[in-house]
PDB file of C-alpha atoms and ligand atoms in Angstrom:
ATOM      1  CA  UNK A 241     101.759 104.106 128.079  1.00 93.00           C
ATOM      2  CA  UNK A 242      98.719 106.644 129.155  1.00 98.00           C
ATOM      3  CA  UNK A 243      96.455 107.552 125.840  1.00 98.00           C
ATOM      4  CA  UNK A 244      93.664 109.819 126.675  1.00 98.00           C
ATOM      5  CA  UNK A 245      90.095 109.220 124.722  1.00 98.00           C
ATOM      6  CA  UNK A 246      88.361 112.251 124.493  1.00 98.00           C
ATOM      7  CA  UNK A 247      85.343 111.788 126.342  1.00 98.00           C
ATOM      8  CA  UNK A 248      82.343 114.910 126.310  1.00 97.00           C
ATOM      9  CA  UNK A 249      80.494 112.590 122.896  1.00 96.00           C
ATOM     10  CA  UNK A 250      80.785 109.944 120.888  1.00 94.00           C
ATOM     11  CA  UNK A 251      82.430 106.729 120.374  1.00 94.00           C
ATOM     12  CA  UNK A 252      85.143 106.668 122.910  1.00 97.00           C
ATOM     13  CA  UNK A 253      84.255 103.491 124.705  1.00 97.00           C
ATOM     14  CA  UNK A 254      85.124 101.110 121.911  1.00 97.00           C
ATOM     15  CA  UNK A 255      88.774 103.359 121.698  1.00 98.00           C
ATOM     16  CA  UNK A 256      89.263 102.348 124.624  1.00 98.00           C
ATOM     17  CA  UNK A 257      88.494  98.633 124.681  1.00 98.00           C
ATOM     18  CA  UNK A 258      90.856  98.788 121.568  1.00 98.00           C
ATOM     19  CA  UNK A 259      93.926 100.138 123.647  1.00 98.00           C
ATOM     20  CA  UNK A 260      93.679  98.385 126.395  1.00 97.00           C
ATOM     21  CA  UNK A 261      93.919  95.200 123.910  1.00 97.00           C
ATOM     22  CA  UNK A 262      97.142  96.562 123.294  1.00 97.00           C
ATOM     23  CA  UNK A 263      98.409  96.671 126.361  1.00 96.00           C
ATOM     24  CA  UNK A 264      97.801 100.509 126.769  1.00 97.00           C
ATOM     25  CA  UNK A 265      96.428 102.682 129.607  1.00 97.00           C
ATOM     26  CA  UNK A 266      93.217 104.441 128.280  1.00 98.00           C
ATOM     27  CA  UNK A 267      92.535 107.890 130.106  1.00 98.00           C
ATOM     28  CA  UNK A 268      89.025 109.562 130.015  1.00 98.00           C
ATOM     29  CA  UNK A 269      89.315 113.168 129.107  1.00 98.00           C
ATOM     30  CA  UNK A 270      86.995 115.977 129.902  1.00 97.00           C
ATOM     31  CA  UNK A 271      88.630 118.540 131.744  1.00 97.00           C
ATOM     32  CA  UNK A 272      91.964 120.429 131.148  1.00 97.00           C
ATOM     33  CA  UNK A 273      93.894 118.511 134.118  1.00 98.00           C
ATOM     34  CA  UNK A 274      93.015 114.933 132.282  1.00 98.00           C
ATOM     35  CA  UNK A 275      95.581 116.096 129.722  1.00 98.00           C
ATOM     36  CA  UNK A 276      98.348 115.781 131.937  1.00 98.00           C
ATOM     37  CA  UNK A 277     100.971 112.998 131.196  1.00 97.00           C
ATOM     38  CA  UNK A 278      99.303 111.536 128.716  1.00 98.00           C
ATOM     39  CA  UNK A 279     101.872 109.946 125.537  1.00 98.00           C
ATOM     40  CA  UNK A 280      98.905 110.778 123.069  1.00 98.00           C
ATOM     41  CA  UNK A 281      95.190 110.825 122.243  1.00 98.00           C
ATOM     42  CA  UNK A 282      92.581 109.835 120.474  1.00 98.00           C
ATOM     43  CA  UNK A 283      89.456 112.209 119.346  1.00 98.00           C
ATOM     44  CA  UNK A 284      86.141 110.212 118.973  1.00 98.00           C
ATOM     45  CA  UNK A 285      83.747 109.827 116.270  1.00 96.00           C
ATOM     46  CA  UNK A 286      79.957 111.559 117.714  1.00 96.00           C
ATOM     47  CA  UNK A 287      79.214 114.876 116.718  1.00 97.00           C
ATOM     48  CA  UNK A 288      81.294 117.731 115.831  1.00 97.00           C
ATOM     49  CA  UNK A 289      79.379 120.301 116.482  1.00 97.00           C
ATOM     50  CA  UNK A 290      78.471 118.401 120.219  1.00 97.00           C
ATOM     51  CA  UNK A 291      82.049 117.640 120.957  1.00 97.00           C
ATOM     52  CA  UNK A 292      83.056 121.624 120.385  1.00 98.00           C
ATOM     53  CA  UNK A 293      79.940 122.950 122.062  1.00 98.00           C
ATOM     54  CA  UNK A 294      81.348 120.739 125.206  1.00 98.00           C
ATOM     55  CA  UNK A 295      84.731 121.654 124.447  1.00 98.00           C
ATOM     56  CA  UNK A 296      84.252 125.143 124.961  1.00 97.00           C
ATOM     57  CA  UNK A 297      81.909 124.539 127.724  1.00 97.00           C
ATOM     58  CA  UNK A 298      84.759 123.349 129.835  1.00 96.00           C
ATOM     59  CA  UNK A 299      87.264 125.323 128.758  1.00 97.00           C
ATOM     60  CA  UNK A 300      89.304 122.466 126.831  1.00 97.00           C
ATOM     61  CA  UNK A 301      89.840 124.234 123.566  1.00 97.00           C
ATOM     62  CA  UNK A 302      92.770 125.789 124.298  1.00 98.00           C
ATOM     63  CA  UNK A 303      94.387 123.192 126.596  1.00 98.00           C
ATOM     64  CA  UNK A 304      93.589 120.671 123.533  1.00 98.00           C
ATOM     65  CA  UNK A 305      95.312 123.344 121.022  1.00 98.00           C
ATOM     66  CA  UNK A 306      98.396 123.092 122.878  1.00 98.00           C
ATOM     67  CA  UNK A 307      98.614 119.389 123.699  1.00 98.00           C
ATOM     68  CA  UNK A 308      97.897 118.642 120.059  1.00 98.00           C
ATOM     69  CA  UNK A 309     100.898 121.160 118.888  1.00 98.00           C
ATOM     70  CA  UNK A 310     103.399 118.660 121.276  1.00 97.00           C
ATOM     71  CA  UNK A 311     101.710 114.940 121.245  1.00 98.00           C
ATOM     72  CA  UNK A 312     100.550 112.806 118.839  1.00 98.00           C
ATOM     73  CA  UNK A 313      96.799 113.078 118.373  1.00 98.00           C
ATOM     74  CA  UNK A 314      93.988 110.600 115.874  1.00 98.00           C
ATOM     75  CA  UNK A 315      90.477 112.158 115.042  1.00 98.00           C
ATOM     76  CA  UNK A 316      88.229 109.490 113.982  1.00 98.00           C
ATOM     77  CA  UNK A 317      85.419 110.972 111.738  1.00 97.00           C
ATOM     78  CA  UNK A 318      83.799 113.703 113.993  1.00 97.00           C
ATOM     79  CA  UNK A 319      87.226 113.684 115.619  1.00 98.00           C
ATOM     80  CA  UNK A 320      88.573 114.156 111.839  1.00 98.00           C
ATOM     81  CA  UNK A 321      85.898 117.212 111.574  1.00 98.00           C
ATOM     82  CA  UNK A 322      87.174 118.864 115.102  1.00 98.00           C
ATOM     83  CA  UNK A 323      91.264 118.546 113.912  1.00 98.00           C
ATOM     84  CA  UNK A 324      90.780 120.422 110.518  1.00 98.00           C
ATOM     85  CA  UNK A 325      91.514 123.639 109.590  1.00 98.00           C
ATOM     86  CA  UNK A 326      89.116 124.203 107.211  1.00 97.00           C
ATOM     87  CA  UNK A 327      85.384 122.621 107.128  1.00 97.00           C
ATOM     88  CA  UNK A 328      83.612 125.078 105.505  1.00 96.00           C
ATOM     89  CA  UNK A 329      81.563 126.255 108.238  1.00 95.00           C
ATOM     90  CA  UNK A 330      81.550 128.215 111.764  1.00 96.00           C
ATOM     91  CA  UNK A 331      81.856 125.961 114.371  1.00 97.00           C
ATOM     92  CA  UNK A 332      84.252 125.552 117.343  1.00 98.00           C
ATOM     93  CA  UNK A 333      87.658 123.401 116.096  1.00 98.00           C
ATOM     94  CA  UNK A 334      90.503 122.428 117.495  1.00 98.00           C
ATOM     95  CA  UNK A 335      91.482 123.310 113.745  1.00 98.00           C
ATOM     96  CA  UNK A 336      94.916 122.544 113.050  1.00 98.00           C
ATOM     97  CA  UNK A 337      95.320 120.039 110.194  1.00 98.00           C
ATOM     98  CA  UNK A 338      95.794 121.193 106.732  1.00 98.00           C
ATOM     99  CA  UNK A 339      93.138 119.704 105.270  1.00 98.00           C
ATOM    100  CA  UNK A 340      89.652 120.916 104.211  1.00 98.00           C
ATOM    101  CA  UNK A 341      86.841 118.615 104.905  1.00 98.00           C
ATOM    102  CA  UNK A 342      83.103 118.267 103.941  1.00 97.00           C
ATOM    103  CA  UNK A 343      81.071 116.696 106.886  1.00 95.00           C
ATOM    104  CA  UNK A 344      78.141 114.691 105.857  1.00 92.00           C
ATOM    105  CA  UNK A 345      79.514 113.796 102.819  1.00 93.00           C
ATOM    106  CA  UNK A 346      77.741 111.525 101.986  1.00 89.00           C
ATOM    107  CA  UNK A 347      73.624 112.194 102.256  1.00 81.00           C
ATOM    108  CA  UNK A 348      71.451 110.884 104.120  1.00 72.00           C
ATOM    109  CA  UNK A 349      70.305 107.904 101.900  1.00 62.00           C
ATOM    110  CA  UNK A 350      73.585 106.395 102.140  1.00 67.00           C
ATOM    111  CA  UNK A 351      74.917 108.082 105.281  1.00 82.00           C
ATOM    112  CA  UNK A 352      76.309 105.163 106.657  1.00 91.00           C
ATOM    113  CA  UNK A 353      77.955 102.101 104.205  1.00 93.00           C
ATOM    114  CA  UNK A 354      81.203  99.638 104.923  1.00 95.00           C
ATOM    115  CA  UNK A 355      83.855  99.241 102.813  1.00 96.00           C
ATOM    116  CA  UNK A 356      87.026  97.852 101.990  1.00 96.00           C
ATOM    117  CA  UNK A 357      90.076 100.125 101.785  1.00 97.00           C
ATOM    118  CA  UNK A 358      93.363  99.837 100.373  1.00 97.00           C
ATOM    119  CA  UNK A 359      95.895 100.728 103.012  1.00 98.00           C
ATOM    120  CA  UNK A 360      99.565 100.563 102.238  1.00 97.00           C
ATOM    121  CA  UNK A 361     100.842 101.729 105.450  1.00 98.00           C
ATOM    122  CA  UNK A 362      99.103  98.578 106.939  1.00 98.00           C
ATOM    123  CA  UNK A 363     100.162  96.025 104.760  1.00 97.00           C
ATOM    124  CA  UNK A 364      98.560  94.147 101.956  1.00 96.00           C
ATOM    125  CA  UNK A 365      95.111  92.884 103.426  1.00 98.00           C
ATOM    126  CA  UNK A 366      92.345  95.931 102.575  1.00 98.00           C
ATOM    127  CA  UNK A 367      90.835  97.066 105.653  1.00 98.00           C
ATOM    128  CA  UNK A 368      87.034  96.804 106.104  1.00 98.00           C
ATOM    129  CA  UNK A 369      85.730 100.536 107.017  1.00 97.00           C
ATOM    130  CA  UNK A 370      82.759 101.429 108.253  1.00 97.00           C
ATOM    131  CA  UNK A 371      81.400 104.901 107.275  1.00 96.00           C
ATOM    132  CA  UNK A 372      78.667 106.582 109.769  1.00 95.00           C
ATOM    133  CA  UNK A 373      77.498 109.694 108.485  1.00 94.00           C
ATOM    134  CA  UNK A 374      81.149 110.335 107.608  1.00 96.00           C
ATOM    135  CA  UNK A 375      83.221 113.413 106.272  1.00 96.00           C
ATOM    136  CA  UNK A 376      85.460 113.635 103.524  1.00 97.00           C
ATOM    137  CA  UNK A 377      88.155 115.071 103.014  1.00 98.00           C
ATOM    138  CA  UNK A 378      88.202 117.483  99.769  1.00 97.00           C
ATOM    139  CA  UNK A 379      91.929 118.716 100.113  1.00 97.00           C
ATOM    140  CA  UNK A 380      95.344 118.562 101.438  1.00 98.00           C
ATOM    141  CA  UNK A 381      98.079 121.003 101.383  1.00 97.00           C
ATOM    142  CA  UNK A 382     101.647 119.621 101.032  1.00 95.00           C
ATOM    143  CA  UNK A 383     103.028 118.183 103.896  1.00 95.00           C
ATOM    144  CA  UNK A 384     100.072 116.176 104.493  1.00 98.00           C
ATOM    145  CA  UNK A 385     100.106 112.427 103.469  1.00 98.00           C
ATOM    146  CA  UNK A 386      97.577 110.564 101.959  1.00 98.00           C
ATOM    147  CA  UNK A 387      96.646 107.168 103.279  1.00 98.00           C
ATOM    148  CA  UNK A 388      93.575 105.962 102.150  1.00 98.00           C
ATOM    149  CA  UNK A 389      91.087 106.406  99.380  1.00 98.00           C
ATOM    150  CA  UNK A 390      87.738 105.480  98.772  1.00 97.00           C
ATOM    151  CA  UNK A 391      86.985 103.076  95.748  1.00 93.00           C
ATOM    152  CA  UNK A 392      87.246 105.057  92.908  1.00 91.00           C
ATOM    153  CA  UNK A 393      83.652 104.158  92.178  1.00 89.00           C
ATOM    154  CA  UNK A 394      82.676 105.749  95.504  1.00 87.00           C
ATOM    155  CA  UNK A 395      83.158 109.608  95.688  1.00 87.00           C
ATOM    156  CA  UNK A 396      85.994 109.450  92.760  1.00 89.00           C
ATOM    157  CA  UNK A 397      88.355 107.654  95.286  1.00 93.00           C
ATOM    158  CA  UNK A 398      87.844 110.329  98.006  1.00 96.00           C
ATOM    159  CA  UNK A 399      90.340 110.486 100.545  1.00 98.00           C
ATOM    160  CA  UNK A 400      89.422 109.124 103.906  1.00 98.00           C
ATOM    161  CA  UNK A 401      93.052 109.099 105.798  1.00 98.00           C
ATOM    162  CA  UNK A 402      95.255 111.638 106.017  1.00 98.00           C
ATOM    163  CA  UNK A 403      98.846 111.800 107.814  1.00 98.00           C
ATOM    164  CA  UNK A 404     100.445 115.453 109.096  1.00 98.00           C
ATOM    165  CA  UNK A 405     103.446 114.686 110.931  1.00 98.00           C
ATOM    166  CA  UNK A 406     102.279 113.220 114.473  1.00 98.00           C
ATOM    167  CA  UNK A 407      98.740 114.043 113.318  1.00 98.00           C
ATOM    168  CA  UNK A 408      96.294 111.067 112.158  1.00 98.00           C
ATOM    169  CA  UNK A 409      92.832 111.090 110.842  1.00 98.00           C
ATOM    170  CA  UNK A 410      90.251 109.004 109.591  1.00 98.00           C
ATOM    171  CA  UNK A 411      87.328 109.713 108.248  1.00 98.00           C
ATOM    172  CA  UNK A 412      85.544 106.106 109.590  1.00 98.00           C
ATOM    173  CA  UNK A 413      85.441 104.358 112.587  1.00 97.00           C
ATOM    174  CA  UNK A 414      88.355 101.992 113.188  1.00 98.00           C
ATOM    175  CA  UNK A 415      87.562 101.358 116.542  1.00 96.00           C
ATOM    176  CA  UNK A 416      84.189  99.326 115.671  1.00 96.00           C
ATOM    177  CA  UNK A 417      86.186  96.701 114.180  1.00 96.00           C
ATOM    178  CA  UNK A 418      88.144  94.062 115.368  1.00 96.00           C
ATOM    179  CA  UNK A 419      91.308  94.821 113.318  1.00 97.00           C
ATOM    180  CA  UNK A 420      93.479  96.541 114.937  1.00 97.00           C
ATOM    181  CA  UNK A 421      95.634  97.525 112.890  1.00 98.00           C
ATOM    182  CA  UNK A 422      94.860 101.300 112.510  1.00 98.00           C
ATOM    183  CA  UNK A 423      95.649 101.812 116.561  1.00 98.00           C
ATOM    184  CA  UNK A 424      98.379  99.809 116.343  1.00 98.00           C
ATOM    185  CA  UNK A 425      99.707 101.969 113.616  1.00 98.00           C
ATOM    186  CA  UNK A 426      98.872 105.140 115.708  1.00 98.00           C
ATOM    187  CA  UNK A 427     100.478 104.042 118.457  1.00 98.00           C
ATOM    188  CA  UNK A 428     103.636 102.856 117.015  1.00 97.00           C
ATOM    189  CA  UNK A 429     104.007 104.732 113.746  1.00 97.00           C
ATOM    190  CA  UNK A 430     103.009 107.962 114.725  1.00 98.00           C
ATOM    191  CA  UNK A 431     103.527 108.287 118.464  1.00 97.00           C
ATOM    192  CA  UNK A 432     106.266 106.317 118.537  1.00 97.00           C
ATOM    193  CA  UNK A 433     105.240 103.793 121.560  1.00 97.00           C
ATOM    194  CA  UNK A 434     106.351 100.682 122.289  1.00 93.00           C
ATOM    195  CA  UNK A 435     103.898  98.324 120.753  1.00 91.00           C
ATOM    196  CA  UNK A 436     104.336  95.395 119.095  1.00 81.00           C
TER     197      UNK A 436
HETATM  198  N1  LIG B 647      78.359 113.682 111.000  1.00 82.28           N
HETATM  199  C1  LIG B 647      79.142 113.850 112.194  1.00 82.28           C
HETATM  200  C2  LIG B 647      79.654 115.290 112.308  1.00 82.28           C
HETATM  201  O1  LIG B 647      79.420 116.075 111.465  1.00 82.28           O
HETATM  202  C3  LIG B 647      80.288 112.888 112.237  1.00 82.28           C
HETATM  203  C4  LIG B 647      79.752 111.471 112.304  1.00 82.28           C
HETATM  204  C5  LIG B 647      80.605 110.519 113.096  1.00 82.28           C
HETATM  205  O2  LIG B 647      81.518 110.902 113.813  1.00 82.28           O
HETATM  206  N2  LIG B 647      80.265 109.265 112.993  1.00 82.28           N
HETATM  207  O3  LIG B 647      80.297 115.616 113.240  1.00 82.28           O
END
């Protein structure tokens, strides 16, 4: 089981400390040739505007575009920014979910908080978020599913996790906790892989 981490930015070491917890092979990424036989990957939380600048820099926009169309692929927050189709702005995008997003959601006096979340897809214990100068998302066209909202005191109950088909993303960081639930679900849930 090879997952690449996207590596130009960002979080990715943590991603990977996460997978190989579970048993997984975790596969820097920063050129087009890292892509190849990988089962799925993981996009990093960082900087989206960074991570596309990079992206384009070494010519792995359009070898990303077509690896996301076959395999399974999770954006964590920045990662969440860089899979959307719609943010609002000009910058480079993988751009393929059907979702429309509003980075920096949140303002800077409270751009980073924790929080528990409701997730039903992972059972019945809330899982404790944390939020670093996150996105949210402000829309989702059919077809995409819904799995996690903010507290409806926080941003009406914005949603945070989305679902399209083998396409995950998460508006927090997952991979800064120790509950590992949210990889686990990736990995078996969406991609498919053998993991207990
Ligand atoms: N604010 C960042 C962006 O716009 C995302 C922050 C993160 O990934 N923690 O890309």
């Amino acid at each position: 089981m090879q997952i690449g981490v996207l590596a130009l930015q960002g979080a990715f070491i943590e991603h990977e400390k996460t997978l190989r917890d579970l048993g997984a092979q975790a596969v820097e990424v920063r050129l087009p040739e890292h892509l190849n036989g990988l089962d799925a990957l993981i996009i990093p939380g960082g900087e989206s505007t960074t991570i596309g600048k990079l992206a384009v820099t070494f010519n792995l926009l359009e070898p990303l575009r077509a690896f996301v169309q076959a395999k399974p692929v999770w954006g964590t927050c920045a990662g969440m920014i860089f899979l959307a189709k719609d943010i609002g702005r000009d910058q480079p995008l993988i751009g393929v979910m059907d979702i429309q997003v509003n980075r920096n959601a949140f303002g800077r006096q409270v751009d980073s908080f924790e929080t528990d979340l409701t997730v039903p897809e992972l059972g019945a214990d809330p899982f404790h978020a944390v939020f670093i100068r996150a996105p949210i998302v402000t829309g989702v066209s059919d077809g995409v599913q819904v799995l996690a909202r903010l507290p409806e005191d926080n941003h009406k109950g914005g949603i945070v996790a989305v679902r399209q088909g083998h396409w995950l993303a998460t508006a927090f960081h997952p991979e800064l906790t120790p509950d590992n639930r949210f990889h686990r679900y990736f990995l078996r849930e969406v991609a498919g892989l053998p993991v207990e």
